[in-house]
Tab-separated table of C-alpha atoms in Angstrom:
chain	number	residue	atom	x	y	z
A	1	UNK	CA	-3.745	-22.737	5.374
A	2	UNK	CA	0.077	-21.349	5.669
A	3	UNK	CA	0.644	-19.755	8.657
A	4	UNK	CA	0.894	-15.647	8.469
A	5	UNK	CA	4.648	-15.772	10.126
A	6	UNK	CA	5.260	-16.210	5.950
A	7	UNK	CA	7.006	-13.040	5.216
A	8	UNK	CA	6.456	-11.050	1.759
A	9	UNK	CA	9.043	-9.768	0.063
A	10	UNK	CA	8.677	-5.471	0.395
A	11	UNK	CA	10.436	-3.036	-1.922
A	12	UNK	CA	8.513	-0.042	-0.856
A	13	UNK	CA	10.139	2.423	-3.092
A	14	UNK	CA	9.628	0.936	-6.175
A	15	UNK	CA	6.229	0.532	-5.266
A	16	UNK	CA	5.648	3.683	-4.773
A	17	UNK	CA	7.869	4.345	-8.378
A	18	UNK	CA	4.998	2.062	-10.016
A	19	UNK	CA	2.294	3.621	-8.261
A	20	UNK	CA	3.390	7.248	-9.275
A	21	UNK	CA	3.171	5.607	-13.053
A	22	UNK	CA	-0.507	4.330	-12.533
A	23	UNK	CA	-1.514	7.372	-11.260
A	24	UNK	CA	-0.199	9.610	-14.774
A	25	UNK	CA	-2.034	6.552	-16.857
A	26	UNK	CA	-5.080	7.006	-14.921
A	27	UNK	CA	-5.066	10.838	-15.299
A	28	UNK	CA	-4.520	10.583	-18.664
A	29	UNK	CA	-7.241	7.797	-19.320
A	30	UNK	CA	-9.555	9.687	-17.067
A	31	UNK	CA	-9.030	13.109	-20.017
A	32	UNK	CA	-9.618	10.738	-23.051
A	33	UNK	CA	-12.574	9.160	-21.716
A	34	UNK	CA	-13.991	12.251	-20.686
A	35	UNK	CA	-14.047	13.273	-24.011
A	36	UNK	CA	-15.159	10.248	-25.657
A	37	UNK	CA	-17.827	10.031	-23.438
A	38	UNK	CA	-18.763	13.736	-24.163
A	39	UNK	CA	-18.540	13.671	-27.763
A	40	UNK	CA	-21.042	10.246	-27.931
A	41	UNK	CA	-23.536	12.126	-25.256
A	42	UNK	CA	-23.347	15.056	-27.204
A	43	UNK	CA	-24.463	12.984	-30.438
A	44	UNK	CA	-27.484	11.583	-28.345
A	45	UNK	CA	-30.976	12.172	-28.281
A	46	UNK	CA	-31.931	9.274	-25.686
A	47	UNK	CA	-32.377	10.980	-21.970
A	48	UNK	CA	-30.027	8.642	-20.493
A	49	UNK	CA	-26.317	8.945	-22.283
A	50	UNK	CA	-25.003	5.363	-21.791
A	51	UNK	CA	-27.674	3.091	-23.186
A	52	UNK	CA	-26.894	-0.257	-24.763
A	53	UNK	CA	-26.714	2.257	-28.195
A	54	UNK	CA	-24.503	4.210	-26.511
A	55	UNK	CA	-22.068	2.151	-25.677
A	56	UNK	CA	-21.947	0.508	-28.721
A	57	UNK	CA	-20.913	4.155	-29.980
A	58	UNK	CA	-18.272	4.336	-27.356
A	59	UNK	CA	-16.676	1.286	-28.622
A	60	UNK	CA	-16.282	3.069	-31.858
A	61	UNK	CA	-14.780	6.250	-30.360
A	62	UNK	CA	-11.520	5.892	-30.607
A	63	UNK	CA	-10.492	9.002	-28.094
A	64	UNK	CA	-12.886	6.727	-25.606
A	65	UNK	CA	-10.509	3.557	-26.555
A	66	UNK	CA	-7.590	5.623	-26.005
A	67	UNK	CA	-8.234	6.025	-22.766
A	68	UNK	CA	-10.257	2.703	-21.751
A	69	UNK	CA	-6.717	1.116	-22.491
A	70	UNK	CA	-4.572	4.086	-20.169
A	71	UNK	CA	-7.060	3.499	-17.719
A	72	UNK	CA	-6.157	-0.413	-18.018
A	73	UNK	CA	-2.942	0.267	-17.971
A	74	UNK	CA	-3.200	2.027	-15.063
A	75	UNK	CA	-4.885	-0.866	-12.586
A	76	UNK	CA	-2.434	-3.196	-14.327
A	77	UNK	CA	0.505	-0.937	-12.977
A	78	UNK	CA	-1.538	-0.584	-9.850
A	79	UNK	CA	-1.774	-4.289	-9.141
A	80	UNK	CA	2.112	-4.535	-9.529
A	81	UNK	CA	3.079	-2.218	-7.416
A	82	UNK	CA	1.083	-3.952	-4.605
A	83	UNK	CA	2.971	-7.171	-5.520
A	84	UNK	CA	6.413	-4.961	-4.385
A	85	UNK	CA	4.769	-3.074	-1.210
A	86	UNK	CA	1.680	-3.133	1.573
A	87	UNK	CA	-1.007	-2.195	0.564
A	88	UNK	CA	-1.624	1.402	2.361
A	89	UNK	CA	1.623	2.320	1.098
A	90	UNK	CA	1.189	2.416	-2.280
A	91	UNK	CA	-2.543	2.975	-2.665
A	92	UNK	CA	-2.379	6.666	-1.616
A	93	UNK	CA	-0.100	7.604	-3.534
A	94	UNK	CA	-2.868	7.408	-6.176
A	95	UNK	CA	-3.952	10.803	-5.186
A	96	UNK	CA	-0.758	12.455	-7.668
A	97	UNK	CA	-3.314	11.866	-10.406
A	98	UNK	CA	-4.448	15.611	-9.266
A	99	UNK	CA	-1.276	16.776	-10.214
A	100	UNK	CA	-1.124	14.883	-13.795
A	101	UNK	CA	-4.375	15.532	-14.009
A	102	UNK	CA	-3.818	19.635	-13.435
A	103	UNK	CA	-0.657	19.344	-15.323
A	104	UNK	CA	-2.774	17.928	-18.169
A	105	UNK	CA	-5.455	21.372	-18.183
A	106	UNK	CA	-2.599	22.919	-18.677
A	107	UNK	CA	-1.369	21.754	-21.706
A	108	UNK	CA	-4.988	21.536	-23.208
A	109	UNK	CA	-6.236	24.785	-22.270
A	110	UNK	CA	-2.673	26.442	-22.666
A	111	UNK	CA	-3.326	28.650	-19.176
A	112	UNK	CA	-1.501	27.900	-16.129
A	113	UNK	CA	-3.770	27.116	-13.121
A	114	UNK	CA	-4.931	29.604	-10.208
A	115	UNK	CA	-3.141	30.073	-6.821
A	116	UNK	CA	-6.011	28.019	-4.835
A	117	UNK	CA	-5.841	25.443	-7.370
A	118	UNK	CA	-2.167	25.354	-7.223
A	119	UNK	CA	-2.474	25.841	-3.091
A	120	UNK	CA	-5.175	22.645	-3.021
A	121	UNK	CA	-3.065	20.544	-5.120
A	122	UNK	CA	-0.040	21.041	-2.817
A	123	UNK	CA	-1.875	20.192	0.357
A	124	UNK	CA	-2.835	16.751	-0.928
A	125	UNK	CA	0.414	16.179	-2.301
A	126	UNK	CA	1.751	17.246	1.488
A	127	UNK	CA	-0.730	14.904	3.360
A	128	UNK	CA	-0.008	12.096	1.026
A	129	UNK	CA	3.522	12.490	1.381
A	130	UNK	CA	3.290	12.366	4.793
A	131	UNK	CA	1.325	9.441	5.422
A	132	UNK	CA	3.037	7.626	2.735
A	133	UNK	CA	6.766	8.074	4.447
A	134	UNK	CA	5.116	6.990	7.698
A	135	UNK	CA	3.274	4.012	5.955
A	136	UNK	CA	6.357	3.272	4.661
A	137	UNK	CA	8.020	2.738	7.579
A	138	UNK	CA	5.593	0.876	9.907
A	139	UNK	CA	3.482	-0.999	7.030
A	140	UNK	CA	3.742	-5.080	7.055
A	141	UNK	CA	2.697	-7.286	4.485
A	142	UNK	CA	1.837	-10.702	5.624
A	143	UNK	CA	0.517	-13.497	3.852
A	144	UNK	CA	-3.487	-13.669	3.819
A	145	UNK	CA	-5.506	-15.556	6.060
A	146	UNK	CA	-8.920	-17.242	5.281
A	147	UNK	CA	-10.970	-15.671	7.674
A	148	UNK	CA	-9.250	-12.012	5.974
A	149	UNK	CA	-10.615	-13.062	2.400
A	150	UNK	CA	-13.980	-14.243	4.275
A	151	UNK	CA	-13.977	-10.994	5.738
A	152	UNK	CA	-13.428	-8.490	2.637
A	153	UNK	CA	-15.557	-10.815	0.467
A	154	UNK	CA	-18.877	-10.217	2.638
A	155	UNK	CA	-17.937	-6.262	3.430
A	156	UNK	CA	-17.863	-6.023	-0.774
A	157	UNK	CA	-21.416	-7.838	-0.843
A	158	UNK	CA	-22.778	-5.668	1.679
A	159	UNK	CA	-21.708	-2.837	-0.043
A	160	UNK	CA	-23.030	-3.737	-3.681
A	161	UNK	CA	-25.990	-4.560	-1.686
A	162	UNK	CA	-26.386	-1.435	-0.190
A	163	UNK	CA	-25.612	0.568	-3.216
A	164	UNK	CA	-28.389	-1.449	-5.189
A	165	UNK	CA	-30.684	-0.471	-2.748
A	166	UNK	CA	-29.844	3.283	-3.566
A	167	UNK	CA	-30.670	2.676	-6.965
A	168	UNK	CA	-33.765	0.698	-6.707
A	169	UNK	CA	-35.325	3.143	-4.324
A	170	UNK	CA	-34.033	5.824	-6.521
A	171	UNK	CA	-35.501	4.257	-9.391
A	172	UNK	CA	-38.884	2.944	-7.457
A	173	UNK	CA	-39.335	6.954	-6.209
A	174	UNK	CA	-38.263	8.147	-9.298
A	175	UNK	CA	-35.877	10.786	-7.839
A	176	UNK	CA	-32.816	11.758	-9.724
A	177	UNK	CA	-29.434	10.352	-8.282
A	178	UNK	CA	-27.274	13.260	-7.513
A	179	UNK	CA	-24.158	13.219	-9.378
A	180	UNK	CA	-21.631	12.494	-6.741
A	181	UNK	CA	-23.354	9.160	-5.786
A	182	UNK	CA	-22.156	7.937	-9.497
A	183	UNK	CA	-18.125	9.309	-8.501
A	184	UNK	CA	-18.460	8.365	-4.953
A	185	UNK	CA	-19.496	4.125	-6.420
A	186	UNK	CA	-16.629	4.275	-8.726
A	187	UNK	CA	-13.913	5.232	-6.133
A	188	UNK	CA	-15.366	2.880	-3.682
A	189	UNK	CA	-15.540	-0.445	-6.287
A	190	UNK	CA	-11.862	0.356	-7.585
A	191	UNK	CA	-10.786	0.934	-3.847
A	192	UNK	CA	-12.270	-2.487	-3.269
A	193	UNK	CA	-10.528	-3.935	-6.652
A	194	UNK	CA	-7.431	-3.049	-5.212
A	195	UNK	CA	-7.761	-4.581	-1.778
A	196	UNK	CA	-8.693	-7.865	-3.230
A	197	UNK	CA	-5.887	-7.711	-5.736
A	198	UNK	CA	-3.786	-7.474	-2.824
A	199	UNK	CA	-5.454	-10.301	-1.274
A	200	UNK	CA	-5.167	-12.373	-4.535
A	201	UNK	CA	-1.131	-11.162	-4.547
A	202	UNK	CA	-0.725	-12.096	-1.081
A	203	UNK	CA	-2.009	-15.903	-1.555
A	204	UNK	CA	0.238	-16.736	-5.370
A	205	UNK	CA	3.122	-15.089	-3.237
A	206	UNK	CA	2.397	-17.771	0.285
A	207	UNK	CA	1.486	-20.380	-3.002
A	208	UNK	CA	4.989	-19.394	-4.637
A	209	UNK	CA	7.077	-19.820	-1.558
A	210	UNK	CA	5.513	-22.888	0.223
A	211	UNK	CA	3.779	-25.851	-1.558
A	212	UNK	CA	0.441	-25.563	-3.155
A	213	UNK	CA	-2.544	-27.293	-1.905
A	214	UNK	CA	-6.003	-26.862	-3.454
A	215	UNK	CA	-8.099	-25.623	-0.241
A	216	UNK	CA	-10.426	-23.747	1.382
A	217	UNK	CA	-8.594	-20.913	0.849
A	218	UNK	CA	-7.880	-21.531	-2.609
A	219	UNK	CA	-11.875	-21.392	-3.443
A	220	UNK	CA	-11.959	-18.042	-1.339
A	221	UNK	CA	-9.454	-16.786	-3.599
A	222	UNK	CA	-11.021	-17.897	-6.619
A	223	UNK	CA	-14.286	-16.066	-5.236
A	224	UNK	CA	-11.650	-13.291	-4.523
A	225	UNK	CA	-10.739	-13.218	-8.461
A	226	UNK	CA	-14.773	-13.200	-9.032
A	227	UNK	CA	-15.350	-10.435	-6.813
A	228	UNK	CA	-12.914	-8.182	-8.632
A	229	UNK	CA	-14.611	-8.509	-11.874
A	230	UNK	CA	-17.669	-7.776	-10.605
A	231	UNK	CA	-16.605	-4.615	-8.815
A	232	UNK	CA	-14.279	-3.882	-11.919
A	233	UNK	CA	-16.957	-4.126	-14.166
A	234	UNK	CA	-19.525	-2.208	-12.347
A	235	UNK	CA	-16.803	0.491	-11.048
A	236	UNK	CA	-16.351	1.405	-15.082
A	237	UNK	CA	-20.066	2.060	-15.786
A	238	UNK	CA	-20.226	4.220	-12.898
A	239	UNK	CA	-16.964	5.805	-13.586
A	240	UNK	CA	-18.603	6.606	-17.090
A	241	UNK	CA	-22.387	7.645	-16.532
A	242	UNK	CA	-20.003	10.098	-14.273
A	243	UNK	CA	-18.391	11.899	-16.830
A	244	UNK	CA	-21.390	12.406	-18.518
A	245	UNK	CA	-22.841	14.595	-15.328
A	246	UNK	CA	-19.530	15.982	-13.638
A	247	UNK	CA	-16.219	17.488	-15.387
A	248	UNK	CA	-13.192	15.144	-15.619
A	249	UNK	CA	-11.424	16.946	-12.669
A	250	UNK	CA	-14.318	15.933	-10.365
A	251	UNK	CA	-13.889	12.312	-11.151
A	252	UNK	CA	-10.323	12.231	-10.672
A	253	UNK	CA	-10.592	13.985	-7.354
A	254	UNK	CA	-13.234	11.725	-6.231
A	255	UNK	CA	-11.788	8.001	-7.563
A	256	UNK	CA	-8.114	9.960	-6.059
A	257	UNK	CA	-9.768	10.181	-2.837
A	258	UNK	CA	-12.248	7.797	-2.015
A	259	UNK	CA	-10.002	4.569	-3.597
A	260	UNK	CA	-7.071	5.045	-1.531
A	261	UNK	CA	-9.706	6.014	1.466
A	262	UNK	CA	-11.342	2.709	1.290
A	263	UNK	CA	-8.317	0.274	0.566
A	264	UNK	CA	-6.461	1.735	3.274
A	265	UNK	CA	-8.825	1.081	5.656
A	266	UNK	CA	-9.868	-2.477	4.457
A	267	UNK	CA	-5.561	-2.900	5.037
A	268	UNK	CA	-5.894	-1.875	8.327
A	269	UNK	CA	-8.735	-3.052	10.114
A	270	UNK	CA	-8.748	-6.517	8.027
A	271	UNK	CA	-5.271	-7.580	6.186
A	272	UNK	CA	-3.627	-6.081	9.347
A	273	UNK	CA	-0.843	-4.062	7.207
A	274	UNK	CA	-0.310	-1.518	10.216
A	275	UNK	CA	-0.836	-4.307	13.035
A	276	UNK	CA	1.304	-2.835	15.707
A	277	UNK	CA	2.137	0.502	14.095
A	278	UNK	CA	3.258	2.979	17.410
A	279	UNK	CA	0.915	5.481	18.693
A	280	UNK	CA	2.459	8.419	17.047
A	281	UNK	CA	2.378	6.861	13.395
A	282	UNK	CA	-1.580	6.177	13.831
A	283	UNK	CA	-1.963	9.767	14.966
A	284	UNK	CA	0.343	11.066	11.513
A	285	UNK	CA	-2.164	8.828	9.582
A	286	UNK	CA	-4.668	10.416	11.028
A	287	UNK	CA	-3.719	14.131	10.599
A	288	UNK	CA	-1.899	12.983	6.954
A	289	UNK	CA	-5.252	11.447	5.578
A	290	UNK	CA	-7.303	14.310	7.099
A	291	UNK	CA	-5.032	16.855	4.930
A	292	UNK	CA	-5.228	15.092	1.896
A	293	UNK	CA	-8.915	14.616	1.856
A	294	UNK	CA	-9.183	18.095	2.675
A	295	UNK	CA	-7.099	19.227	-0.213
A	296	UNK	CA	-9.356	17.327	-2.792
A	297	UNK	CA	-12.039	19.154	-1.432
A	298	UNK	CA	-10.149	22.248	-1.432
A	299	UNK	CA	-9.501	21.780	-4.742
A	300	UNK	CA	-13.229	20.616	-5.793
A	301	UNK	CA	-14.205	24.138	-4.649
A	302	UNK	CA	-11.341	26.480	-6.295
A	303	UNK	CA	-12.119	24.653	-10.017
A	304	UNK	CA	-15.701	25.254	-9.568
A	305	UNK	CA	-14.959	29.250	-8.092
A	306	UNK	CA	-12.612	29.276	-10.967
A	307	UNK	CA	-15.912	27.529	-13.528
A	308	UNK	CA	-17.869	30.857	-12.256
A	309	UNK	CA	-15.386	33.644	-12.804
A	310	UNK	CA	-14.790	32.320	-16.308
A	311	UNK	CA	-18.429	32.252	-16.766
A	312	UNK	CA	-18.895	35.532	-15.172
A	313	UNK	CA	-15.738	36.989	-17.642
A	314	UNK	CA	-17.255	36.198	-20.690
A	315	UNK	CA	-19.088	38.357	-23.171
């Protein structure tokens, strides 16, 4: 394996640029598919709205399309702006599809948003900033070990092992699955597509700068490329059954949040990316993560306050 003294080339800002871009894609793939996704439930009769029927219907929606190809777009822009900067730089910045996403009800619905939707949307835009600058300046990249790809590979089995146990039992005690659970899979699959894109990144950039050898950790990275079509594939189902029991904003805010949640951590504690990052910038990621997430729950609760005074307004 190449040693990890191989340094990676780093152009944090335009990562960050690239990142920004992803995020308006995903936003605006998020709105389409919403509403493709709406329109086909709204046309069925079968209890469950994204049977095999169903998504044959979807495929012939071409709003859904629309934004099944934005939302491609998106990961694609994603994945190369992790080729330009560590991974818990760019990653949060992910959470400025709230603000595309806002900016987007506004054009729709022609009606600007409230004050505690505006005030939400600026606290996670404030956190983010924050720990982005500071990411930005202590982040690493270095090139990926074997025992790093060993590592992410069995955290992403125990987790699709743990979350088809939820089902299962869900399914074996017949009890409804609350509609969170379905946002909460698809932000932590894509957060785990993006780590191991990074991972797959990291090993053609060592590859491109030393000579190539087909070993050990080639086959991990080859399980690596496996693993993110796997939690691709099964992050877009959920990411669909939830738009067919939450609103769009809700899904945004949850795959803004719990994505960059969960591949900043797995860039921490396993591809190193912060590895010896002073005291004081581990406390600002502390306090900067803590205000985003609380924003996007801030923000959760003023469009639902806002869902009931509309309600309560009309004749």
């Amino acid at each position: 394996m190449t040693p990890a003294t191989v340094t990676l080339t780093s152009l944090p800002l335009a990562g960050i640029g690239l990142a920004i871009v992803a995020a308006a894609l995903l936003a605006v793939g998020n709105e389409l598919q919403s509403r493709g996704v709406a329109a086909v439930a709204a046309r069925s009769t079968a209890d469950s709205a994204l049977g095999a029927k169903q998504f044959t219907r979807l495929l012939r929606n071409g709003t859904w399309l629309l934004g099944s190809v934005a939302f491609g777009l998106s990961i694609i822009v994603q994945l190369a702006s992790l080729t330009l900067a560590p991974l818990i730089v760019v990653q949060p910045v992910g959470v400025t599809a709230l603000v595309f996403a806002a900016l987007l009800t506004v054009v729709t619905t022609r009606k600007a948003p409230s004050r505690r939707v505006t005030r939400s949307i600026l606290i996670c835009i404030a956190g983010v900033g924050v720990f982005v600058t500071v990411a930005a300046l202590v982040a690493q990249q270095h090139a990926i070990e074997e025992t790093q790809l060993i590592a992410i590979l069995i955290v992403l089995a125990v987790v699709l092992v743990a979350l088809g146990g939820v089902f299962l039992f869900s399914r074996l005690r017949q009890w409804p699955i609350p509609p969170m659970v379905y946002v909460l899979a698809g932000g932590l699959l894509t957060g785990f597509v993006a780590t191991l894109g990074k991972t797959v990144i990291g090993r053609v950039q060592t590859v491109l700068s030393t000579e190539f050898m087909f070993d050990a950790a080639t086959v991990l990275t080859l399980f690596c490329v496996l693993g993110i079509a796997v939690a691709g594939g099964l992050s877009i189902y959920f990411v669909q059954v939830a738009h067919t029991v939450a609103r769009p904003e809700v899904v945004v805010a949850g795959l803004t949040v719990i994505d960059p949640v969960v591949a900043v951590v797995l860039g921490i504690t396993i591809l190193g990316e912060a590895a010896g990052a002073p005291l004081w910038a581990v406390l600002a990621f502390v306090v900067a993560g803590a205000v985003a997430v609380s924003g996007v729950f801030l923000l959760s609760a003023a469009q639902e306050k806002d869902a009931r005074e509309k309600a309560v307004s009309l004749p």
